């Protein structure tokens, strides 16, 4: 039995499409402890959103299907829980902040009423108490005049205000795990920083854990305890923030770091050439082989073995084996 708050083991998730089986997640394993902030970083289509939406049971099945693996939450196997059974987890145990607040909020309902619905579903309170809790939360996320904000419709608010409402809604039932799927992508840079600070502040206040998904390593620099780098449906490197930023092992991680803008260095950003693999026909060997500047013959033929550098730092790359042979 696992002692972790959330434990995902060898998760495989596929989509049945007209063209064939898309293997979106291919053997992903990770854990999350209470109070921890974990980030999953990778390009679009690498499987990060599918991983967390599978945990939350937000993907319709079919076409999605958990092929194998296990998801354990507080020692209970929730891998194949029905949608109905999962309703008692969503909102109360797990909550989600989506990327696009405009399409995630109901445009026909005032934001206060949307918040009250979630609170009434999971807490034994009257409607009046739910309204009070909503107003308090809207105030806590930094929206002035929360009673008035509660009466507004989403389209009358700015992107930053809507994202604050989403955070207030996500925290309304004091979830144990907050999933944040690219929560700052649609916002400008100054609002991004405010929203990240707010997520950190609310996490501390509510004593929650956070899993943050992003394609931008710069976003997670000061926020996360551990980082998972995903590529081609797999975790190619995992480590603490220091290990990933100061001692990256995988060529893809190094490529992502070269794409992070650093105003102190006047170097040009270096994009990673090429595009991710087609997961309808995933490569037999390393998924990064077609874009890797250090690729070898073995990389195309066999999946790289995982090398462990510390209790938190692991990397799946043949370079380590090649260096050992040379050494
Ligand atoms: Fe590059 Fe080979 Fe390492 Fe893959 S296994 S990242 S292709 S060196």
Coordinates of C-alpha atoms and ligand atoms in Angstrom, one line a residue, residues 250-252 286 288-289 292 294-296 299 304 316-319, ligand 1:
X250 CA 17.6 14.9 -20.8
X251 CA 18.3 16.7 -24.1
X252 CA 14.6 17.6 -24.3
X286 CA 13.2 7.0 -27.7
X288 CA 12.6 12.3 -28.9
X289 CA 14.9 10.6 -31.4
X292 CA 17.5 15.0 -30.6
X294 CA 22.6 13.8 -29.6
X295 CA 20.7 10.8 -31.0
X296 CA 22.5 7.5 -31.5
X299 CA 17.9 5.4 -29.6
X304 CA 15.9 4.1 -23.1
X316 CA 15.2 8.1 -19.5
X317 CA 18.0 8.5 -22.0
X318 CA 20.7 6.3 -23.6
X319 CA 23.3 9.0 -23.1
Ligands
LIG1 FE1 18.4 11.7 -27.5 FE2 18.9 9.1 -27.5 FE3 18.7 10.4 -25.2 FE4 16.6 10.0 -26.8 S1 17.8 8.4 -25.8 S2 17.1 11.8 -25.7 S3 17.4 10.2 -28.8 S4 20.3 10.7 -26.7

